[in-house]
Amino acid sequence: MRIITVVCGDDKLENGLSSGNLCEDGEPVQPAEQTLTMQDKTNPLPTDLPLESVSKKEESDTCKQEVPEKEQTRRSVESRDVSVQTEPMSCHTGMYLMQSIYDSDEQTASSGDEWVYPELKTPQRVTIDITEKRMDLYKTIHYECEQNSIRLILPHKDIRVDKVASDGIILSEFSSTEALEYIKAYLNIDGKPELVIVMFTDNGNLRSRNYARKKEEWERNSYNYITMIKDLQFDVSMSCNCLIDVGCAVDNENCTIFDADILGLYTRFFFPKSGHVAREVRYNQQILWTANQGEDGKCISCAIYTYGTTSLLFFRVKVGEGIYYRWFDKVDGSWKEVERFFFFRKKEEMAKNRAETRARWAENGFI
C-alpha cells in the first residue's frame, strides 16, 4: 500500500498518502464517508514509509515502564535454597515477558516452575495532533517526493487513536471498527500542513480521508487533493540523472531510504532525493528497469515488503503524466517480474501469516 513519498514511492503507498484512490503499490483504496467536526480536539527489516526518526534510546525509554514485582514463589529445595529473580526478557508494545532465572548450578527449572506473565494492558486511547511532537505516541518521518515535502506519521502499536487533529481542530474520528494506520501530511513552504491524508482500516478494509486547509479551517477534500499536491510542489533549480539500487539499506547521495512497519508488513521505501531523476532501478548488478531513450520516464518510488524469507518489490514509473507499476517477487536471491494479481495475492498471504503469528505470540505472552 502506498505510504510515503521519499524519493521512490509506490502508488499504493502514495495512494493513501498522495493519490487517494490507490495504495502505493496500485491496490485500490476506498474513500471514507465522514462529517468533519471543528472542535477541540521490531525487528527492522533484515535487509530491506517518513519524517523525524526516533532514536534507539528514545524508543527504548518508551518501553521502560515499571514492571510489577513478581509474586514471591521462592521455595526450599532439599538441602539448598534456590533464589528466584525476575528479569524482563523482552519489551514490545509496553508488555513484558518475565522469565524465572535460578541461581543454582544444578538443573535450571523444576516441574513446579513456570513462566510468569504480567497482566496485559488495554491500549491507551489518544488523540494525535499532527502539529505536536509526541514521540511517545508516534514516529514521524520527513521526506521529499516529486518536489513535495511530506511528513509521515506512524502511530505506535500500543495505542488506540480515537481522533486526528491539527492545532487543536479535530479532522478525523474513528469508530470501534476503524483503526488508524498512518497519516501523510503535505507541507507548505513554511513547513506547515496544507493537505492531510488519513489512512485507516475499517473491518480490515483500507480506507482514506483527505483534508485541506482553508485559511485557519479544514475541510474534507475528496476530489481536488491531486491538484493541491501539484500546487504544493517546490521549485528545483537543477536536476541530475541517477539510479535507485533496491539492494541498499541506508540513505545515499541519490536516494532517501527508510524502513517502516506499516499495513501489516515490514516495508523498506526508496525515494529519489530532490533534484535527482531516477532513470534506472537495479538490485546490485541486476537491472530491473531502465527509462527508454527519448522518453522523460523516471522512477518516483520503490518499496520492498518482507515477511520471514519472502519479499515482494514494486515501484512506480512516471512517463509524461502517466503512472505505471512494476511488481516483482524475490526468487533464489534475484527479482522476478510478476503479474499484478500474483503480487497482491502473495502480499495478502504474507500479511495474514504475520498477523496469525503475532496473535499466537500475544496469546502466549511473548509480545
PDB file of N, CA and C in Angstrom, residues 278-310:
ATOM      1  N   ALA A 278      15.533   9.494 -11.257  1.00  0.00           N
ATOM      2  CA  ALA A 278      15.937   8.081 -11.303  1.00  0.00           C
ATOM      3  C   ALA A 278      15.567   7.480 -12.656  1.00  0.00           C
ATOM      4  N   ARG A 279      16.565   7.249 -13.494  1.00  0.00           N
ATOM      5  CA  ARG A 279      16.354   6.705 -14.835  1.00  0.00           C
ATOM      6  C   ARG A 279      16.591   5.200 -14.889  1.00  0.00           C
ATOM      7  N   GLU A 280      16.940   4.624 -13.736  1.00  0.00           N
ATOM      8  CA  GLU A 280      17.204   3.184 -13.707  1.00  0.00           C
ATOM      9  C   GLU A 280      16.940   2.656 -12.309  1.00  0.00           C
ATOM     10  N   VAL A 281      16.421   1.424 -12.246  1.00  0.00           N
ATOM     11  CA  VAL A 281      16.236   0.710 -10.982  1.00  0.00           C
ATOM     12  C   VAL A 281      16.994  -0.602 -11.096  1.00  0.00           C
ATOM     13  N   ARG A 282      17.787  -0.905 -10.081  1.00  0.00           N
ATOM     14  CA  ARG A 282      18.539  -2.159 -10.110  1.00  0.00           C
ATOM     15  C   ARG A 282      18.623  -2.763  -8.713  1.00  0.00           C
ATOM     16  N   TYR A 283      18.966  -4.037  -8.687  1.00  0.00           N
ATOM     17  CA  TYR A 283      19.235  -4.741  -7.432  1.00  0.00           C
ATOM     18  C   TYR A 283      20.663  -5.246  -7.521  1.00  0.00           C
ATOM     19  N   ASN A 284      21.574  -4.567  -6.849  1.00  0.00           N
ATOM     20  CA  ASN A 284      23.000  -4.837  -7.004  1.00  0.00           C
ATOM     21  C   ASN A 284      23.358  -4.748  -8.492  1.00  0.00           C
ATOM     22  N   GLN A 285      23.706  -5.873  -9.129  1.00  0.00           N
ATOM     23  CA  GLN A 285      24.063  -5.829 -10.547  1.00  0.00           C
ATOM     24  C   GLN A 285      22.902  -6.205 -11.473  1.00  0.00           C
ATOM     25  N   GLN A 286      21.753  -6.564 -10.902  1.00  0.00           N
ATOM     26  CA  GLN A 286      20.595  -6.948 -11.714  1.00  0.00           C
ATOM     27  C   GLN A 286      19.782  -5.707 -12.092  1.00  0.00           C
ATOM     28  N   ILE A 287      19.682  -5.402 -13.372  1.00  0.00           N
ATOM     29  CA  ILE A 287      18.914  -4.243 -13.841  1.00  0.00           C
ATOM     30  C   ILE A 287      17.440  -4.632 -13.941  1.00  0.00           C
ATOM     31  N   LEU A 288      16.583  -3.902 -13.224  1.00  0.00           N
ATOM     32  CA  LEU A 288      15.155  -4.201 -13.192  1.00  0.00           C
ATOM     33  C   LEU A 288      14.354  -3.326 -14.151  1.00  0.00           C
ATOM     34  N   TRP A 289      14.811  -2.099 -14.360  1.00  0.00           N
ATOM     35  CA  TRP A 289      14.101  -1.183 -15.266  1.00  0.00           C
ATOM     36  C   TRP A 289      15.040  -0.068 -15.693  1.00  0.00           C
ATOM     37  N   THR A 290      14.919   0.328 -16.957  1.00  0.00           N
ATOM     38  CA  THR A 290      15.676   1.460 -17.484  1.00  0.00           C
ATOM     39  C   THR A 290      14.749   2.306 -18.339  1.00  0.00           C
ATOM     40  N   ALA A 291      14.812   3.619 -18.183  1.00  0.00           N
ATOM     41  CA  ALA A 291      13.973   4.516 -18.982  1.00  0.00           C
ATOM     42  C   ALA A 291      14.353   4.414 -20.454  1.00  0.00           C
ATOM     43  N   ASN A 292      13.345   4.457 -21.316  1.00  0.00           N
ATOM     44  CA  ASN A 292      13.590   4.392 -22.754  1.00  0.00           C
ATOM     45  C   ASN A 292      14.254   5.670 -23.252  1.00  0.00           C
ATOM     46  N   GLN A 293      15.130   5.517 -24.209  1.00  0.00           N
ATOM     47  CA  GLN A 293      15.777   6.673 -24.817  1.00  0.00           C
ATOM     48  C   GLN A 293      14.722   7.573 -25.463  1.00  0.00           C
ATOM     49  N   GLY A 294      14.867   8.866 -25.249  1.00  0.00           N
ATOM     50  CA  GLY A 294      13.947   9.822 -25.855  1.00  0.00           C
ATOM     51  C   GLY A 294      12.679  10.039 -25.065  1.00  0.00           C
ATOM     52  N   GLU A 295      12.462   9.269 -23.979  1.00  0.00           N
ATOM     53  CA  GLU A 295      11.292   9.463 -23.121  1.00  0.00           C
ATOM     54  C   GLU A 295      11.716  10.153 -21.830  1.00  0.00           C
ATOM     55  N   ASP A 296      10.748  10.850 -21.207  1.00  0.00           N
ATOM     56  CA  ASP A 296      11.043  11.505 -19.932  1.00  0.00           C
ATOM     57  C   ASP A 296      10.650  10.614 -18.759  1.00  0.00           C
ATOM     58  N   GLY A 297      10.763   9.305 -18.947  1.00  0.00           N
ATOM     59  CA  GLY A 297      10.384   8.369 -17.892  1.00  0.00           C
ATOM     60  C   GLY A 297      11.323   8.427 -16.700  1.00  0.00           C
ATOM     61  N   LYS A 298      10.765   8.212 -15.514  1.00  0.00           N
ATOM     62  CA  LYS A 298      11.556   8.198 -14.289  1.00  0.00           C
ATOM     63  C   LYS A 298      10.843   7.365 -13.239  1.00  0.00           C
ATOM     64  N   CYS A 299      11.615   6.759 -12.348  1.00  0.00           N
ATOM     65  CA  CYS A 299      11.043   6.036 -11.206  1.00  0.00           C
ATOM     66  C   CYS A 299      10.843   7.030 -10.079  1.00  0.00           C
ATOM     67  N   ILE A 300       9.646   7.068  -9.514  1.00  0.00           N
ATOM     68  CA  ILE A 300       9.379   8.051  -8.465  1.00  0.00           C
ATOM     69  C   ILE A 300       9.334   7.433  -7.072  1.00  0.00           C
ATOM     70  N   SER A 301       9.241   6.111  -6.981  1.00  0.00           N
ATOM     71  CA  SER A 301       9.315   5.477  -5.665  1.00  0.00           C
ATOM     72  C   SER A 301       9.389   3.964  -5.808  1.00  0.00           C
ATOM     73  N   CYS A 302       9.960   3.322  -4.776  1.00  0.00           N
ATOM     74  CA  CYS A 302      10.029   1.854  -4.712  1.00  0.00           C
ATOM     75  C   CYS A 302       9.715   1.428  -3.284  1.00  0.00           C
ATOM     76  N   ALA A 303       9.268   0.196  -3.131  1.00  0.00           N
ATOM     77  CA  ALA A 303       9.043  -0.349  -1.792  1.00  0.00           C
ATOM     78  C   ALA A 303       9.234  -1.860  -1.819  1.00  0.00           C
ATOM     79  N   ILE A 304       9.814  -2.386  -0.736  1.00  0.00           N
ATOM     80  CA  ILE A 304      10.000  -3.828  -0.574  1.00  0.00           C
ATOM     81  C   ILE A 304       9.228  -4.270   0.665  1.00  0.00           C
ATOM     82  N   TYR A 305       8.328  -5.242   0.489  1.00  0.00           N
ATOM     83  CA  TYR A 305       7.603  -5.851   1.603  1.00  0.00           C
ATOM     84  C   TYR A 305       8.336  -7.125   2.004  1.00  0.00           C
ATOM     85  N   THR A 306       8.483  -7.344   3.308  1.00  0.00           N
ATOM     86  CA  THR A 306       9.203  -8.533   3.769  1.00  0.00           C
ATOM     87  C   THR A 306       8.477  -9.200   4.930  1.00  0.00           C
ATOM     88  N   TYR A 307       8.380 -10.529   4.859  1.00  0.00           N
ATOM     89  CA  TYR A 307       7.937 -11.338   5.995  1.00  0.00           C
ATOM     90  C   TYR A 307       8.704 -12.644   5.943  1.00  0.00           C
ATOM     91  N   GLY A 308       9.482 -12.923   6.995  1.00  0.00           N
ATOM     92  CA  GLY A 308      10.291 -14.132   7.008  1.00  0.00           C
ATOM     93  C   GLY A 308      11.290 -14.122   5.865  1.00  0.00           C
ATOM     94  N   THR A 309      11.256 -15.153   5.046  1.00  0.00           N
ATOM     95  CA  THR A 309      12.169 -15.247   3.901  1.00  0.00           C
ATOM     96  C   THR A 309      11.506 -14.806   2.597  1.00  0.00           C
ATOM     97  N   THR A 310      10.288 -14.278   2.687  1.00  0.00           N
ATOM     98  CA  THR A 310       9.544 -13.861   1.497  1.00  0.00           C
ATOM     99  C   THR A 310       9.629 -12.351   1.313  1.00  0.00           C
TER     100      THR A 310
END
